Short mmCIF file of C-alpha atoms and ligand atoms in Angstrom, two decimals:
data_model
loop_
_atom_site.label_atom_id
_atom_site.label_comp_id
_atom_site.label_asym_id
_atom_site.label_seq_id
_atom_site.Cartn_x
_atom_site.Cartn_y
_atom_site.Cartn_z
CA MET A 1 -0.60 -46.08 27.23
CA SER A 2 0.06 -43.32 24.68
CA VAL A 3 0.90 -39.87 26.06
CA GLU A 4 -0.59 -36.82 24.34
CA PRO A 5 1.94 -35.08 22.07
CA PRO A 6 4.16 -33.09 22.14
CA VAL A 7 6.69 -35.39 23.76
CA PRO A 8 8.12 -33.64 26.87
CA ASP A 9 11.73 -32.48 26.53
CA SER A 10 12.90 -34.69 29.39
CA TRP A 11 12.33 -37.76 27.17
CA LEU A 12 14.45 -36.47 24.33
CA GLU A 13 17.85 -36.39 26.04
CA ASP A 14 20.10 -38.65 28.06
CA ALA A 15 23.04 -37.93 30.36
CA SER A 16 25.30 -37.27 27.35
CA GLY A 17 23.29 -34.17 26.45
CA TYR A 18 22.49 -35.69 23.02
CA ARG A 19 19.13 -34.33 21.91
CA GLY A 20 16.67 -36.31 19.81
CA HIS A 21 13.12 -35.73 18.61
CA ALA A 22 9.99 -37.87 18.60
CA ASP A 23 6.36 -37.66 17.56
CA ARG A 24 4.89 -40.09 20.07
CA LEU A 25 5.52 -41.44 23.55
CA PHE A 26 4.19 -44.83 24.69
CA VAL A 27 4.31 -45.81 28.35
CA PRO A 28 2.78 -49.30 28.07
CA THR A 29 2.32 -52.04 30.61
CA LYS A 30 4.23 -55.24 29.95
CA GLU A 31 1.06 -56.71 28.46
CA GLU A 32 0.63 -53.75 26.06
CA VAL A 33 4.15 -53.75 24.60
CA ALA A 34 3.46 -56.33 21.89
CA GLU A 35 0.56 -54.19 20.69
CA VAL A 36 2.81 -51.09 20.46
CA LEU A 37 5.36 -53.04 18.42
CA ARG A 38 2.64 -54.42 16.13
CA ILE A 39 1.31 -50.88 15.52
CA ALA A 40 4.85 -49.65 14.83
CA THR A 41 5.50 -52.51 12.40
CA GLY A 42 2.18 -51.89 10.63
CA GLU A 43 2.90 -48.18 10.24
CA ALA A 44 6.67 -48.61 9.64
CA CYS A 45 7.16 -46.24 12.57
CA PRO A 46 10.64 -46.22 14.20
CA VAL A 47 10.65 -47.07 17.92
CA THR A 48 13.30 -46.10 20.45
CA ILE A 49 13.35 -47.82 23.82
CA SER A 50 13.86 -45.57 26.80
CA GLY A 51 15.06 -46.67 30.22
CA ALA A 52 16.07 -44.14 32.86
CA GLY A 53 18.05 -41.94 30.45
CA THR A 54 21.36 -42.16 32.34
CA GLY A 55 23.08 -43.50 29.22
CA VAL A 56 25.97 -41.43 27.94
CA THR A 57 25.87 -42.19 24.20
CA GLY A 58 22.43 -40.98 23.09
CA GLY A 59 21.03 -44.52 22.73
CA ARG A 60 17.64 -43.77 24.28
CA CYS A 61 17.22 -40.49 22.36
CA ALA A 62 14.86 -41.03 19.42
CA ASP A 63 15.70 -39.77 15.95
CA GLY A 64 12.01 -39.44 15.04
CA GLY A 65 9.10 -41.88 15.43
CA ALA A 66 7.96 -43.15 18.82
CA ILE A 67 9.56 -43.58 22.22
CA LEU A 68 8.70 -46.72 24.17
CA SER A 69 9.21 -46.21 27.90
CA THR A 70 9.92 -49.15 30.20
CA ASP A 71 8.80 -47.20 33.30
CA ARG A 72 5.83 -49.46 34.02
CA PHE A 73 7.72 -52.78 34.06
CA ARG A 74 8.16 -52.82 37.83
CA ARG A 75 8.11 -56.43 39.05
CA LEU A 76 10.67 -57.05 41.80
CA ASP A 77 10.61 -60.46 43.49
CA ILE A 78 13.49 -62.30 45.08
CA VAL A 79 13.31 -66.05 45.51
CA GLU A 80 16.36 -67.63 47.17
CA ASN A 81 19.32 -66.27 45.20
CA VAL A 82 17.44 -65.13 42.09
CA ALA A 83 15.84 -61.74 41.43
CA PHE A 84 12.88 -61.55 39.02
CA VAL A 85 13.02 -57.95 37.90
CA GLY A 86 11.06 -55.75 35.50
CA ALA A 87 13.19 -53.76 33.07
CA GLY A 88 11.99 -50.43 34.48
CA VAL A 89 13.13 -51.12 38.04
CA PRO A 90 15.94 -48.75 39.11
CA LEU A 91 19.16 -50.48 40.18
CA SER A 92 18.87 -48.72 43.56
CA ASP A 93 15.63 -50.65 44.26
CA LEU A 94 17.23 -53.93 43.24
CA HIS A 95 20.30 -53.28 45.42
CA ALA A 96 18.08 -52.33 48.39
CA ALA A 97 15.79 -55.37 48.02
CA ALA A 98 18.79 -57.72 47.75
CA GLY A 99 20.52 -56.02 50.70
CA ARG A 100 17.48 -56.53 52.95
CA ARG A 101 17.96 -60.28 52.43
CA ARG A 102 21.74 -60.05 52.96
CA LEU A 103 22.20 -60.71 49.26
CA LEU A 104 24.15 -58.80 46.65
CA TYR A 105 23.44 -57.99 43.01
CA PRO A 106 27.12 -57.82 41.96
CA PRO A 107 27.21 -55.46 38.93
CA ASP A 108 27.54 -51.88 40.06
CA PRO A 109 27.32 -49.22 37.39
CA THR A 110 27.83 -46.33 39.78
CA GLU A 111 24.68 -44.56 38.53
CA TRP A 112 22.00 -46.35 40.58
CA THR A 113 19.09 -44.48 39.00
CA ALA A 114 19.77 -46.49 35.82
CA SER A 115 17.11 -49.09 35.01
CA VAL A 116 17.71 -52.83 35.02
CA GLY A 117 16.69 -52.92 31.33
CA GLY A 118 19.13 -50.16 30.38
CA SER A 119 21.94 -51.87 32.25
CA ILE A 120 21.23 -55.13 30.39
CA ALA A 121 20.95 -53.37 27.03
CA THR A 122 24.37 -51.77 27.54
CA ASN A 123 25.94 -54.72 29.41
CA ALA A 124 26.80 -52.19 32.08
CA SER A 125 29.60 -52.77 34.52
CA GLY A 126 31.36 -50.51 36.98
CA SER A 127 33.61 -50.39 39.98
CA ARG A 128 32.90 -53.88 41.38
CA SER A 129 33.25 -55.54 37.96
CA PHE A 130 36.93 -55.99 38.72
CA LEU A 131 35.87 -59.05 40.73
CA TYR A 132 32.34 -59.80 39.55
CA GLY A 133 32.44 -59.08 35.80
CA SER A 134 29.77 -57.20 33.86
CA THR A 135 25.97 -57.50 33.85
CA ARG A 136 26.14 -60.31 31.25
CA ARG A 137 27.53 -62.80 33.78
CA TRP A 138 24.53 -62.38 36.12
CA ILE A 139 21.64 -62.84 33.66
CA ARG A 140 19.94 -66.23 33.95
CA ALA A 141 16.96 -65.53 31.69
CA LEU A 142 15.35 -62.70 29.74
CA THR A 143 11.80 -62.04 28.61
CA VAL A 144 11.91 -60.01 25.41
CA ALA A 145 9.28 -58.47 23.11
CA LEU A 146 10.24 -58.75 19.44
CA MET A 147 9.21 -56.53 16.52
CA ASP A 148 6.85 -59.19 15.14
CA GLY A 149 4.77 -58.78 18.31
CA SER A 150 5.89 -62.06 19.88
CA ILE A 151 7.02 -62.29 23.52
CA ARG A 152 9.78 -64.81 24.14
CA ARG A 153 11.53 -66.03 27.24
CA PHE A 154 15.15 -67.05 26.74
CA ARG A 155 16.95 -69.08 29.38
CA ARG A 156 20.74 -68.94 29.47
CA GLY A 157 22.09 -71.75 27.31
CA GLU A 158 19.38 -71.52 24.63
CA ARG A 159 21.07 -71.29 21.26
CA ILE A 160 20.11 -68.67 18.64
CA ASP A 161 17.88 -70.52 16.15
CA PHE A 162 19.00 -68.93 12.88
CA PRO A 163 22.43 -68.98 11.19
CA VAL A 164 24.89 -66.41 12.56
CA ALA A 165 28.56 -65.72 11.82
CA PRO A 166 30.98 -65.69 14.76
CA LEU A 167 32.73 -62.44 15.66
CA PRO A 168 36.11 -62.12 17.36
CA ALA A 169 36.39 -60.79 20.91
CA PRO A 170 38.92 -58.14 21.88
CA ARG A 171 41.44 -59.18 24.53
CA ALA A 172 40.22 -56.55 27.00
CA ARG A 173 38.52 -57.89 30.14
CA LYS A 174 35.43 -55.79 29.44
CA HIS A 175 33.76 -55.06 26.12
CA THR A 176 30.33 -54.17 24.87
CA ALA A 177 30.87 -52.77 21.37
CA GLY A 178 28.57 -54.47 18.85
CA TYR A 179 26.59 -57.70 19.07
CA TYR A 180 27.95 -60.59 21.09
CA LEU A 181 28.17 -63.35 18.48
CA ARG A 182 30.34 -66.07 19.91
CA GLU A 183 30.05 -69.72 20.77
CA PRO A 184 27.77 -70.99 22.19
CA PHE A 185 25.60 -68.34 20.42
CA ASP A 186 23.33 -67.80 23.38
CA TRP A 187 20.17 -65.68 22.95
CA VAL A 188 20.75 -64.04 26.33
CA ASP A 189 24.22 -62.94 25.26
CA LEU A 190 22.86 -61.54 22.02
CA PHE A 191 20.32 -59.26 23.72
CA CYS A 192 22.73 -58.21 26.45
CA GLY A 193 24.65 -55.24 25.01
CA SER A 194 22.48 -54.90 21.90
CA GLU A 195 21.47 -51.38 23.01
CA GLY A 196 17.77 -51.62 22.29
CA THR A 197 18.21 -52.49 18.61
CA LEU A 198 16.92 -56.09 18.62
CA GLY A 199 14.03 -56.31 21.09
CA VAL A 200 12.50 -54.82 24.22
CA VAL A 201 13.75 -56.44 27.41
CA LEU A 202 10.66 -56.74 29.62
CA GLU A 203 11.93 -58.77 32.53
CA ALA A 204 15.11 -60.50 33.69
CA GLU A 205 16.09 -63.24 36.08
CA LEU A 206 19.30 -62.14 37.73
CA GLY A 207 21.69 -64.14 39.87
CA LEU A 208 22.49 -62.86 43.38
CA LEU A 209 25.32 -63.70 45.79
CA ALA A 210 25.44 -63.83 49.56
CA ALA A 211 26.53 -60.34 50.59
CA PRO A 212 30.06 -60.27 52.06
CA GLU A 213 30.05 -59.98 55.87
CA SER A 214 33.12 -57.83 56.15
CA LEU A 215 34.79 -55.38 53.76
CA LEU A 216 37.65 -52.93 53.95
CA THR A 217 37.43 -49.87 51.71
CA GLY A 218 40.00 -47.18 51.19
CA VAL A 219 40.89 -44.15 49.12
CA VAL A 220 44.67 -44.25 48.87
CA PHE A 221 46.25 -40.96 47.85
CA PHE A 222 49.58 -40.73 46.03
CA PRO A 223 51.87 -37.76 45.33
CA SER A 224 51.47 -38.28 41.57
CA ALA A 225 50.19 -40.60 38.85
CA PRO A 226 53.31 -42.81 38.39
CA GLU A 227 53.18 -44.08 42.00
CA ALA A 228 49.46 -44.87 41.66
CA LEU A 229 49.96 -46.64 38.31
CA GLU A 230 52.80 -48.69 39.77
CA ALA A 231 50.52 -49.72 42.66
CA VAL A 232 47.77 -50.77 40.23
CA GLU A 233 50.03 -53.35 38.61
CA LEU A 234 50.99 -54.81 42.01
CA TRP A 235 47.59 -54.60 43.66
CA ARG A 236 45.60 -56.43 40.96
CA ALA A 237 46.78 -59.70 42.52
CA ILE A 238 45.48 -58.89 46.02
CA PRO A 239 43.08 -61.68 47.08
CA GLN A 240 39.38 -60.83 47.17
CA LEU A 241 39.93 -57.29 45.90
CA ARG A 242 36.70 -56.15 44.29
CA MET A 243 37.46 -52.51 43.42
CA LEU A 244 40.52 -50.88 41.94
CA GLU A 245 39.50 -47.45 40.70
CA TYR A 246 41.69 -44.56 39.55
CA PHE A 247 41.52 -40.77 39.96
CA ASP A 248 44.14 -38.60 38.25
CA GLY A 249 45.22 -35.22 39.64
CA HIS A 250 42.68 -33.28 37.55
CA SER A 251 39.88 -35.52 38.86
CA LEU A 252 41.00 -34.78 42.43
CA ASP A 253 41.05 -31.05 41.62
CA LEU A 254 37.42 -31.28 40.49
CA LEU A 255 36.51 -33.18 43.67
CA ARG A 256 38.31 -30.66 45.91
CA ALA A 257 35.37 -28.28 45.36
CA ARG A 258 33.27 -30.69 47.48
CA TYR A 259 35.92 -32.50 49.53
CA ALA A 260 38.20 -30.07 51.38
CA ASP A 261 39.83 -33.01 53.20
CA ILE A 262 41.58 -34.40 50.11
CA PRO A 263 45.26 -34.20 51.16
CA ALA A 264 46.99 -31.13 49.73
CA GLY A 265 49.89 -33.22 48.40
CA ALA A 266 47.68 -35.71 46.52
CA GLY A 267 48.23 -35.90 42.76
CA ALA A 268 46.38 -39.20 42.15
CA ALA A 269 44.32 -41.75 44.08
CA LEU A 270 43.06 -45.32 44.02
CA LEU A 271 39.76 -46.47 45.49
CA VAL A 272 40.14 -50.04 46.75
CA GLU A 273 37.74 -52.46 48.36
CA GLN A 274 38.60 -55.90 49.66
CA ILE A 275 36.31 -58.63 50.97
CA LEU A 276 37.75 -59.74 54.30
CA ASP A 277 35.61 -62.86 54.86
CA GLY A 278 37.83 -65.92 55.34
CA LEU A 279 41.12 -64.03 54.93
CA GLU A 280 43.93 -64.98 57.26
CA GLY A 281 46.33 -62.50 58.87
CA ASP A 282 45.70 -58.84 59.64
CA PRO A 283 44.34 -57.16 56.49
CA VAL A 284 44.62 -53.66 57.95
CA GLU A 285 48.32 -54.16 58.72
CA GLU A 286 48.80 -55.52 55.22
CA TRP A 287 47.21 -52.41 53.71
CA LEU A 288 49.43 -50.16 55.82
CA ASP A 289 52.50 -52.07 54.56
CA ARG A 290 51.27 -51.75 51.00
CA LEU A 291 50.69 -48.03 51.48
CA VAL A 292 54.27 -47.49 52.65
CA ALA A 293 55.75 -49.70 49.92
CA ALA A 294 53.80 -47.85 47.22
CA ASP A 295 54.64 -44.34 48.51
CA GLY A 296 50.98 -43.70 49.33
CA LEU A 297 50.20 -40.69 51.52
CA GLU A 298 49.79 -41.25 55.25
CA ASP A 299 46.53 -39.32 55.35
CA SER A 300 44.82 -41.77 52.99
CA TRP A 301 41.30 -42.83 54.01
CA PHE A 302 40.28 -46.32 55.17
CA GLY A 303 37.15 -47.69 56.80
CA ASP A 304 35.27 -50.93 57.36
CA ALA A 305 31.83 -49.65 58.45
CA PRO A 306 28.87 -49.51 56.04
CA SER A 307 28.86 -45.71 56.52
CA ASP A 308 32.51 -45.54 55.34
CA ARG A 309 31.66 -47.60 52.27
CA GLU A 310 28.77 -45.34 51.45
CA ARG A 311 30.96 -42.24 51.93
CA PHE A 312 33.57 -43.64 49.51
CA ARG A 313 30.90 -44.76 47.04
CA VAL A 314 29.45 -41.26 46.98
CA PHE A 315 32.96 -39.79 46.63
CA ARG A 316 33.53 -41.99 43.56
CA HIS A 317 30.14 -41.24 42.04
CA THR A 318 30.40 -37.49 42.63
CA LEU A 319 33.27 -37.36 40.15
CA PRO A 320 31.35 -38.29 36.95
CA GLU A 321 28.53 -36.06 38.15
CA LEU A 322 30.94 -33.13 38.49
CA VAL A 323 32.45 -33.93 35.11
CA ASN A 324 29.00 -33.99 33.48
CA GLU A 325 28.14 -30.68 35.20
CA ARG A 326 31.35 -29.12 33.84
CA VAL A 327 30.57 -30.55 30.39
CA ARG A 328 27.15 -28.86 30.46
CA GLN A 329 28.74 -25.54 31.50
CA LEU A 330 31.29 -25.73 28.68
CA GLY A 331 28.57 -26.50 26.15
CA HIS A 332 30.62 -28.71 23.78
CA GLY A 333 28.75 -31.93 24.65
CA LYS A 334 30.35 -34.89 26.38
CA LEU A 335 33.79 -35.73 24.97
CA GLY A 336 34.64 -38.84 26.93
CA THR A 337 36.11 -42.26 26.26
CA ASP A 338 35.01 -45.75 27.29
CA PHE A 339 37.93 -47.70 25.81
CA ALA A 340 39.51 -50.71 27.51
CA VAL A 341 42.72 -52.56 26.66
CA PRO A 342 44.19 -55.89 27.81
CA VAL A 343 45.55 -55.41 31.35
CA GLU A 344 49.13 -55.94 30.23
CA GLN A 345 48.70 -52.89 27.95
CA ASN A 346 47.38 -50.62 30.69
CA ARG A 347 50.61 -48.66 31.14
CA ALA A 348 51.12 -48.26 27.40
CA MET A 349 47.60 -46.88 26.99
CA MET A 350 47.89 -44.57 30.01
CA ASP A 351 51.22 -43.22 28.69
CA PHE A 352 49.65 -42.62 25.29
CA TYR A 353 46.77 -40.69 26.88
CA GLU A 354 49.01 -38.61 29.13
CA GLU A 355 51.55 -37.71 26.44
CA ASN A 356 48.90 -36.48 24.03
CA LEU A 357 46.71 -34.80 26.60
CA ARG A 358 49.51 -32.89 28.30
CA ARG A 359 50.77 -31.67 24.96
CA GLU A 360 47.41 -30.67 23.49
CA PHE A 361 45.02 -30.12 26.40
CA GLY A 362 47.22 -28.80 29.21
CA GLU A 363 45.02 -28.93 32.31
CA SER A 364 41.69 -29.31 30.45
CA TYR A 365 40.98 -33.00 30.93
CA CYS A 366 40.62 -35.66 33.57
CA ILE A 367 41.14 -39.43 33.69
CA PHE A 368 39.36 -41.73 36.10
CA GLY A 369 37.68 -45.11 36.34
CA HIS A 370 38.05 -48.83 36.36
CA ILE A 371 41.81 -49.14 36.03
CA GLY A 372 41.84 -52.64 37.56
CA ASP A 373 40.28 -53.75 34.27
CA ALA A 374 42.51 -51.39 32.22
CA HIS A 375 39.42 -49.34 31.50
CA VAL A 376 39.52 -45.64 32.33
CA HIS A 377 37.37 -42.77 31.15
CA VAL A 378 39.23 -39.83 29.63
CA ASN A 379 37.07 -36.71 29.62
CA LEU A 380 38.16 -33.74 27.53
CA LEU A 381 37.06 -30.39 28.95
CA PRO A 382 38.12 -27.98 26.19
CA GLY A 383 39.35 -24.64 27.50
CA ASP A 384 39.28 -22.84 24.16
CA ARG A 385 38.06 -23.13 20.59
CA ARG A 386 41.20 -24.83 19.31
CA GLN A 387 40.83 -27.60 21.88
CA ALA A 388 37.10 -27.94 21.18
CA GLU A 389 37.82 -28.40 17.47
CA ARG A 390 40.64 -30.84 18.10
CA ALA A 391 38.76 -33.01 20.65
CA PRO A 392 36.76 -35.32 18.30
CA SER A 393 39.78 -36.32 16.22
CA LEU A 394 41.93 -36.86 19.32
CA LEU A 395 39.29 -39.23 20.70
CA ILE A 396 39.42 -41.19 17.45
CA GLU A 397 43.22 -41.42 17.74
CA PHE A 398 42.74 -42.81 21.26
CA ALA A 399 40.19 -45.33 19.96
CA ARG A 400 42.59 -46.51 17.23
CA GLU A 401 45.37 -46.95 19.77
CA ALA A 402 43.09 -48.94 22.12
CA VAL A 403 42.14 -51.27 19.25
CA ARG A 404 45.78 -51.55 18.12
CA LEU A 405 46.69 -52.71 21.63
CA GLY A 406 44.02 -55.43 21.47
CA GLY A 407 41.26 -53.46 23.19
CA THR A 408 37.77 -52.23 22.51
CA VAL A 409 36.05 -48.95 21.60
CA SER A 410 33.42 -49.55 24.28
CA ALA A 411 33.83 -51.39 27.55
CA GLU A 412 30.56 -50.55 29.32
CA HIS A 413 28.55 -47.63 27.87
CA GLY A 414 27.81 -49.00 24.41
CA LEU A 415 28.09 -46.82 21.31
CA GLY A 416 24.56 -45.45 20.99
CA LYS A 417 24.26 -42.70 18.41
CA LYS A 418 27.09 -40.46 19.52
CA LYS A 419 29.78 -43.12 19.17
CA ALA A 420 28.39 -45.42 16.46
CA HIS A 421 31.15 -44.10 14.15
CA LEU A 422 33.70 -45.98 16.30
CA LEU A 423 32.34 -49.46 15.47
CA PRO A 424 34.30 -49.74 12.16
CA LEU A 425 37.52 -49.06 14.05
CA GLU A 426 37.08 -52.37 15.86
CA TYR A 427 35.26 -54.50 13.28
CA SER A 428 35.81 -55.12 9.54
CA PRO A 429 33.01 -54.40 7.00
CA GLU A 430 32.33 -58.17 6.84
CA GLN A 431 31.98 -58.38 10.60
CA ILE A 432 29.62 -55.40 10.67
CA ALA A 433 27.65 -57.07 7.87
CA ALA A 434 27.29 -60.11 10.14
CA MET A 435 25.76 -57.87 12.82
CA CYS A 436 23.46 -56.31 10.23
CA ALA A 437 22.26 -59.78 9.18
CA VAL A 438 21.18 -60.44 12.78
CA LYS A 439 19.47 -57.06 12.96
CA ARG A 440 17.60 -57.76 9.71
CA GLN A 441 16.46 -61.14 10.97
CA LEU A 442 14.85 -59.69 14.11
CA ASP A 443 13.88 -56.25 12.82
CA PRO A 444 13.50 -56.47 9.03
CA GLN A 445 12.21 -52.89 8.68
CA TRP A 446 15.05 -51.53 10.82
CA LEU A 447 12.65 -49.74 13.16
CA LEU A 448 14.11 -50.41 16.59
CA GLY A 449 16.74 -48.03 17.96
CA ARG A 450 17.38 -46.38 14.60
CA HIS A 451 20.86 -44.84 14.21
CA THR A 452 22.03 -46.57 17.38
CA LEU A 453 25.09 -48.79 16.91
CA LEU A 454 24.50 -49.63 13.21
CA PRO A 455 23.88 -47.30 10.26
CA VAL A 456 20.54 -47.35 8.40
CA PRO A 457 20.12 -49.06 5.97
CA CYS A 458 23.05 -51.34 6.40
C1 FAD B 501 27.15 -40.14 36.56
C2 FAD B 501 27.08 -41.40 35.73
C3 FAD B 501 27.90 -42.48 36.04
C4 FAD B 501 27.84 -43.66 35.27
N1 FAD B 501 28.66 -44.71 35.61
C5 FAD B 501 28.55 -45.88 34.91
C6 FAD B 501 29.36 -47.01 35.26
O1 FAD B 501 30.15 -46.98 36.20
N2 FAD B 501 29.23 -48.13 34.51
C7 FAD B 501 28.36 -48.21 33.45
O2 FAD B 501 28.27 -49.27 32.83
N3 FAD B 501 27.62 -47.15 33.09
C8 FAD B 501 27.68 -45.99 33.78
N4 FAD B 501 26.92 -44.92 33.41
C9 FAD B 501 26.07 -45.00 32.20
C10 FAD B 501 24.63 -45.47 32.43
O3 FAD B 501 24.25 -45.35 33.78
C11 FAD B 501 24.46 -46.91 31.94
O4 FAD B 501 24.72 -46.97 30.55
C12 FAD B 501 23.07 -47.50 32.22
O5 FAD B 501 23.17 -48.90 32.03
C13 FAD B 501 21.97 -46.98 31.33
O6 FAD B 501 20.70 -47.37 31.88
P1 FAD B 501 19.40 -46.47 31.61
O7 FAD B 501 18.23 -47.16 32.22
O8 FAD B 501 19.61 -45.08 32.04
O9 FAD B 501 19.31 -46.58 30.02
P2 FAD B 501 18.95 -45.49 28.93
O10 FAD B 501 19.94 -44.37 28.94
O11 FAD B 501 17.52 -45.11 29.04
O12 FAD B 501 19.17 -46.37 27.62
C14 FAD B 501 20.44 -46.90 27.30
C15 FAD B 501 20.30 -47.84 26.09
O13 FAD B 501 19.59 -49.02 26.47
C16 FAD B 501 18.42 -49.21 25.66
N5 FAD B 501 17.39 -49.76 26.56
C17 FAD B 501 16.96 -49.23 27.73
N6 FAD B 501 16.05 -50.05 28.31
C18 FAD B 501 15.90 -51.11 27.47
C19 FAD B 501 15.09 -52.28 27.51
N7 FAD B 501 14.26 -52.54 28.53
N8 FAD B 501 15.19 -53.15 26.48
C20 FAD B 501 16.03 -52.94 25.46
N9 FAD B 501 16.81 -51.83 25.36
C21 FAD B 501 16.75 -50.93 26.36
C22 FAD B 501 18.12 -47.82 25.11
O14 FAD B 501 17.38 -47.92 23.90
C23 FAD B 501 19.50 -47.25 24.94
O15 FAD B 501 20.08 -47.69 23.73
C24 FAD B 501 26.94 -43.73 34.17
C25 FAD B 501 26.12 -42.65 33.87
C26 FAD B 501 26.18 -41.49 34.64
C27 FAD B 501 25.25 -40.37 34.29
#
């Protein structure tokens, strides 16, 4: 189960480009995990849990000690509308297995190579979360290995069995910054979003839905951002809408390198997807009316075939891939946001971003993402040294504004190591101390996921 040192480079990074270091790599079976944790506890050796490494905050990158890979936890059984899934199973396998039974695993972090365990540890969400919520909502039970070497199975509804202090929730629809400590103090909620700092998720029971029979998907292009943002506010109320995703003009410019058919006059776009099952009237006609009313471009794209959906899904997913490629070329590391605000503050937050970015970054940025939930990703792509030096402090100003508007410093990626400094912008020292008390209870030597989320020692 232990791989001969040195640890290969591919285990030391994640998609953020953050680089860690480690002395040992364990790739245990589910049965061997408790033994690894007991050895680590005995030797006071830090352990960092590694899923697929698609995280964008450095969470799986070890700062010394050992890496514990979840690659061998590969159970995948579906019984009626429940999936029993090992933490190392890629989301693509889960989606495919559910699809074969005409079922749907609703959360959709667009990166399908991510592992089930990583998506639970970050409480991942994504484009379909507008309707279905984040990963948290779909977990029915978790099997977790704890640092004392015990393996425990927690069913949803089981209350944490030691004293914990409640923490406030931001008013944003999505949030995953810090531990989830709220009534009814459910164990499952605590592990979901804890970013590998409290225990190793071995297996999960996940709820599935009947897959919709009929869907209409579209990429609606607009001449510029204001028309698209206006449409967002109106279109949130559309029945059975499950995606409302935003692309600003700079995002479309990046995509033009691969998609020559993006209309020349497009300065912004929305990706929409509506479930048609049971709807009355003519949904296509209704979309055409909406398009005209919102000043959308005539050559927008619509389709209702699975191949259309897949084409639009790939179009959406190509964007963060292109952004990450550009980030690697520029060499400044990823400078992106994951902030969400209450939906009624969406316009205020977008105006704040645009004003500052236009003034200080000219064309060197893009904004895209889950605008239906008032959660977009701003990516800074510094064009010169001045911008590169300014970027970190500008991101902190954005974080402060998101919190001031009632939002969160992380909606779906978690804070990992790269963004752990943002936690005190959202929580008071007393509230962070409450999280530390939970950490100490489950990991007294502070060995698991060191430097992720919380400082050491706390
Ligand atoms: C192009 C691109 C697009 C993306 N789009 C989205 C998106 O739309 N929505 C979204 O939410 N995310 C998105 N992400 C981020 C990423 O895919 C998610 O954060 C994903 O959930 C991470 O899973 P992973 O298996 O790669 O985890 P890793 O990167 O390996 O680890 C992430 C964190 O989880 C912990 N962890 C991993 N497995 C376990 C386990 N079994 N038990 C306990 N802790 C564990 C790690 O220690 C680490 O802290 C995107 C990433 C990329 C590269």
